[in-house]
Amino acid sequence: MNTNKHRCFWLSQMIRVYSCSSVVLFLSVAVQAAPFVINSAGKQVNGSAIQSAADGTILLTTLNGQTLTFRSGTYRQAFADKPKEMFQVEKLMKQKDLIAVVQILRRVKEDYQFLGWDQRAGLMLARIYLPLKQYADSAREYEELFAAQPKFKKSLKERSNYMQALLGAGRINEVAQMIDEDIASGSREAAARAQVVRGDMKAAGGQVEEALLDYLRTTILFRAQTAVLPEATYKTAVALKKLNDPRAAETFQKVIDEFPTSEFAELAKEN
């Protein structure tokens, strides 16, 4: 098996898989509200309708029917109420129809440019492209999002996801550099997530035993980083299974018993 095929095969087994419930949860916190604009002075101006133009101009219809124009650079933020398409996305996510979800989110991202939902749709696309194995698309969405909202690049979860996308897209050198940065960052959670991605990188290159050691080290040295343990333990089990190690079964069961509400417990049940 050549390196490209081996990497794609392994990533299909090991890359972080997002449960539909986690994306539905993301949608559920997006509470529908009236459209508004926060002007350059930081004051929120509420309205009944809102539109955007390709150059960033916002047209807000106020509650008394007046139309206000905000040119690009004269407002801090504009936000539309929840698009009706997002209710359809929620339904399709529960049905696990990710292809249909992607098509709708692409439209939302285009139709709601500068209105908040373009970035929300972009973040969802970046996440959903991972289980669809569209790694280059995921990486592109993350890069656009990081450019528009740098705060997301500081999110350890999204940074880890981005590394997974880069790994799947074959951008190995960039992944290696990010791993080194995170391990040296002083953040225990960043180091734990980086350790897992390093295991994925080794596994994708056919170094399964070395990958196993990275996963095991994460479960032992980073037990306080509970957000990372389900993934590290699950990937330990997958690596053991790949090596025909009989301890794989008990490790899968450990994921189910110790992390019953995690997405990885569901994956472990399939093994």
Coordinates of C-alpha atoms in Angstrom, one line a residue:
M1 CA 0.0 0.0 0.0
N2 CA 1.5 3.4 -1.0
T3 CA 1.9 6.2 1.6
N4 CA -1.1 8.1 0.3
K5 CA -3.5 5.2 0.4
H6 CA -2.2 4.1 3.8
R7 CA -2.7 7.5 5.2
C8 CA -6.2 7.8 3.9
F9 CA -7.1 4.3 5.2
W10 CA -5.7 4.9 8.6
L11 CA -7.3 8.3 8.9
S12 CA -10.6 6.8 8.1
Q13 CA -10.2 4.7 11.2
M14 CA -8.5 7.1 13.5
I15 CA -9.4 10.7 12.7
R16 CA -11.7 12.4 15.2
V17 CA -15.2 11.5 14.2
Y18 CA -17.9 14.0 15.1
S19 CA -21.2 12.7 16.3
C20 CA -24.3 14.2 14.8
S21 CA -25.5 15.0 18.3
S22 CA -22.4 17.3 18.9
V23 CA -23.3 19.4 15.8
V24 CA -27.0 19.5 16.8
L25 CA -25.9 20.7 20.2
F26 CA -23.9 23.5 18.5
L27 CA -27.0 24.5 16.6
S28 CA -29.2 24.4 19.7
V29 CA -27.2 27.1 21.4
A30 CA -27.7 29.4 18.5
V31 CA -30.8 31.1 19.9
Q32 CA -32.9 32.8 17.4
A33 CA -33.1 36.5 17.9
A34 CA -34.1 39.7 16.0
P35 CA -31.4 41.0 13.6
F36 CA -29.1 43.6 14.9
V37 CA -26.0 45.7 14.2
I38 CA -23.4 46.7 16.7
N39 CA -22.1 50.1 15.5
S40 CA -18.6 51.5 15.7
A41 CA -19.4 53.0 19.2
G42 CA -20.4 49.5 20.5
K43 CA -24.2 50.3 20.6
Q44 CA -26.5 47.5 19.5
V45 CA -29.2 48.6 17.0
N46 CA -32.1 46.2 16.7
G47 CA -34.2 45.7 13.7
S48 CA -36.9 43.7 12.0
A49 CA -34.9 42.8 8.8
I50 CA -31.4 42.8 7.6
Q51 CA -29.5 42.5 4.3
S52 CA -25.8 42.5 3.3
A53 CA -24.0 43.4 0.1
A54 CA -20.8 41.8 -1.3
D55 CA -18.7 44.8 -0.3
G56 CA -19.8 44.4 3.4
T57 CA -22.5 47.1 3.4
I58 CA -25.3 46.2 5.8
L59 CA -28.9 47.4 5.4
L60 CA -30.9 47.2 8.6
T61 CA -34.7 47.9 8.7
T62 CA -35.4 49.3 12.2
L63 CA -38.4 48.4 14.3
N64 CA -40.1 51.7 13.2
G65 CA -39.5 50.8 9.5
Q66 CA -36.5 53.1 8.8
T67 CA -33.6 51.7 6.7
L68 CA -30.2 52.3 8.1
T69 CA -27.0 51.8 6.0
F70 CA -23.8 50.7 7.6
R71 CA -20.8 50.7 5.3
S72 CA -17.9 48.3 5.8
G73 CA -15.7 49.5 8.6
T74 CA -18.5 51.5 10.3
Y75 CA -19.8 48.7 12.4
R76 CA -18.4 46.0 14.6
Q77 CA -20.8 43.2 14.0
A78 CA -24.0 42.4 12.2
F79 CA -26.2 39.4 12.8
A80 CA -29.3 38.0 11.2
D81 CA -31.9 35.9 12.9
K82 CA -31.6 32.2 12.6
P83 CA -32.1 31.2 8.9
K84 CA -34.9 28.7 8.2
E85 CA -32.3 26.5 6.5
M86 CA -30.6 25.8 9.8
F87 CA -33.8 24.1 11.1
Q88 CA -33.5 21.8 8.1
V89 CA -29.8 21.2 9.0
E90 CA -30.8 20.1 12.5
K91 CA -33.2 17.6 11.0
L92 CA -30.7 16.2 8.5
M93 CA -28.0 16.0 11.2
K94 CA -30.2 13.7 13.2
Q95 CA -30.7 11.6 10.1
K96 CA -26.9 11.6 9.6
D97 CA -27.3 12.9 6.0
L98 CA -24.0 14.9 6.0
I99 CA -23.9 15.3 2.2
A100 CA -27.2 17.2 2.3
V101 CA -26.1 19.2 5.3
V102 CA -23.0 20.3 3.4
Q103 CA -25.0 21.5 0.5
I104 CA -27.3 23.6 2.7
L105 CA -24.4 25.0 4.7
R106 CA -22.6 26.1 1.6
R107 CA -25.7 28.1 0.6
V108 CA -26.1 29.6 4.1
K109 CA -22.4 30.7 4.1
E110 CA -22.9 32.5 0.8
D111 CA -26.3 34.0 1.4
Y112 CA -25.5 35.3 4.9
Q113 CA -22.1 36.8 4.3
F114 CA -21.3 39.4 6.9
L115 CA -24.4 38.4 8.9
G116 CA -22.8 36.0 11.4
W117 CA -24.2 32.8 10.0
D118 CA -21.6 32.7 7.3
Q119 CA -18.9 32.0 10.0
R120 CA -21.2 29.6 11.9
A121 CA -21.8 27.7 8.7
G122 CA -18.0 27.8 7.9
L123 CA -17.2 26.3 11.3
M124 CA -19.8 23.6 10.9
L125 CA -18.5 22.8 7.4
A126 CA -14.9 22.6 8.7
R127 CA -16.1 20.0 11.3
I128 CA -18.4 18.0 9.0
Y129 CA -15.8 17.7 6.2
L130 CA -13.6 15.6 8.5
P131 CA -15.9 12.5 8.8
L132 CA -16.6 12.9 5.1
K133 CA -12.8 12.6 4.5
Q134 CA -12.8 15.9 2.6
Y135 CA -9.7 17.0 4.5
A136 CA -8.5 19.8 2.1
D137 CA -12.0 21.3 2.2
S138 CA -11.9 21.2 6.0
A139 CA -8.5 22.8 6.2
R140 CA -9.6 25.6 3.8
E141 CA -12.7 26.3 5.9
Y142 CA -10.6 26.5 9.1
E143 CA -8.1 28.8 7.4
E144 CA -10.9 31.2 6.3
L145 CA -12.4 31.1 9.8
F146 CA -9.1 31.8 11.5
A147 CA -8.5 34.7 9.2
A148 CA -11.9 36.2 10.0
Q149 CA -12.0 35.2 13.7
P150 CA -8.5 34.7 15.1
K151 CA -10.0 33.6 18.4
F152 CA -11.0 30.3 16.9
K153 CA -7.3 29.4 16.3
K154 CA -6.8 29.7 20.0
S155 CA -9.5 27.1 20.7
L156 CA -7.6 24.0 21.4
K157 CA -10.4 21.8 20.1
E158 CA -10.6 23.6 16.7
R159 CA -6.8 23.8 16.5
S160 CA -6.6 20.0 17.0
N161 CA -9.3 19.5 14.4
Y162 CA -7.3 21.7 12.0
M163 CA -4.3 19.6 12.5
Q164 CA -6.4 16.5 11.7
A165 CA -7.5 18.2 8.5
L166 CA -3.9 19.1 7.5
L167 CA -2.8 15.6 8.2
G168 CA -5.5 14.2 6.0
A169 CA -4.6 16.6 3.3
G170 CA -1.0 15.4 3.4
R171 CA 0.4 18.7 4.8
I172 CA 2.6 16.8 7.2
N173 CA 5.3 19.4 7.8
E174 CA 2.7 21.9 8.9
V175 CA 1.2 19.4 11.3
A176 CA 4.6 18.5 12.8
Q177 CA 5.4 22.2 13.4
M178 CA 2.1 22.8 15.1
I179 CA 2.6 19.7 17.3
D180 CA 6.0 21.0 18.4
E181 CA 4.5 24.4 19.2
D182 CA 1.7 23.0 21.2
I183 CA 3.9 20.6 23.2
A184 CA 6.2 23.5 24.0
S185 CA 3.3 25.9 24.8
G186 CA 3.1 25.1 28.5
S187 CA -0.6 24.2 28.2
R188 CA -1.3 20.7 29.4
E189 CA -4.4 20.3 27.3
A190 CA -2.7 21.6 24.2
A191 CA 0.2 19.2 24.8
A192 CA -2.2 16.3 25.3
R193 CA -4.1 17.0 22.1
A194 CA -0.8 17.4 20.2
Q195 CA 0.4 14.1 21.5
V196 CA -2.7 12.4 20.1
V197 CA -2.3 14.0 16.7
R198 CA 1.4 13.0 16.7
G199 CA 0.1 9.4 17.2
D200 CA -2.2 9.9 14.2
M201 CA 0.6 11.2 12.1
K202 CA 2.8 8.2 12.9
A203 CA -0.1 5.8 12.4
A204 CA -0.8 7.3 9.0
G205 CA 2.8 6.7 8.0
G206 CA 2.5 3.0 9.0
Q207 CA 4.3 3.4 12.4
V208 CA 1.5 1.8 14.4
E209 CA 3.6 0.7 17.3
E210 CA 5.0 4.1 17.7
A211 CA 1.6 5.6 17.4
L212 CA 0.4 3.3 20.2
L213 CA 3.1 4.6 22.5
D214 CA 1.9 8.2 21.9
Y215 CA -1.7 7.3 22.7
L216 CA -0.7 5.4 25.8
R217 CA 1.5 8.2 27.0
T218 CA -1.4 10.5 26.6
T219 CA -3.7 8.3 28.8
I220 CA -1.0 7.9 31.4
L221 CA 0.7 11.4 31.6
F222 CA -2.4 13.5 30.9
R223 CA -5.1 11.9 33.1
A224 CA -6.1 15.3 34.4
Q225 CA -6.9 16.4 30.8
T226 CA -10.3 14.7 30.8
A227 CA -11.5 16.2 27.5
V228 CA -8.7 14.3 25.7
L229 CA -8.9 10.9 27.5
P230 CA -11.8 9.4 25.6
E231 CA -10.1 10.0 22.2
A232 CA -6.7 8.8 23.4
T233 CA -8.1 5.7 25.0
Y234 CA -10.2 4.8 21.9
K235 CA -7.3 5.3 19.6
T236 CA -5.2 3.1 21.9
A237 CA -7.8 0.4 21.4
V238 CA -7.8 0.8 17.6
A239 CA -4.0 0.6 17.5
L240 CA -4.0 -2.5 19.6
K241 CA -6.6 -4.1 17.3
K242 CA -4.5 -3.2 14.3
L243 CA -1.6 -5.0 15.9
N244 CA -3.8 -8.0 16.7
D245 CA -3.2 -7.4 20.4
P246 CA -5.9 -9.2 22.6
R247 CA -5.9 -6.2 24.9
A248 CA -7.9 -4.3 22.3
A249 CA -11.2 -5.7 23.4
E250 CA -10.8 -4.7 27.0
T251 CA -9.6 -1.3 26.0
F252 CA -12.7 -0.7 23.8
Q253 CA -14.8 -1.8 26.8
K254 CA -12.9 0.7 29.0
V255 CA -13.9 3.5 26.6
I256 CA -17.6 2.4 27.0
D257 CA -17.4 2.0 30.7
E258 CA -15.4 5.1 31.7
F259 CA -16.6 7.6 29.0
P260 CA -20.2 6.4 28.3
T261 CA -21.5 9.8 27.1
S262 CA -18.6 10.5 24.7
E263 CA -18.8 10.0 20.9
F264 CA -15.9 7.5 21.3
A265 CA -18.1 5.2 23.4
E266 CA -20.4 4.9 20.4
L267 CA -17.5 4.1 18.1
A268 CA -16.1 1.6 20.6
K269 CA -19.4 -0.3 20.6
E270 CA -18.9 -0.9 16.9
N271 CA -15.8 -2.8 17.6

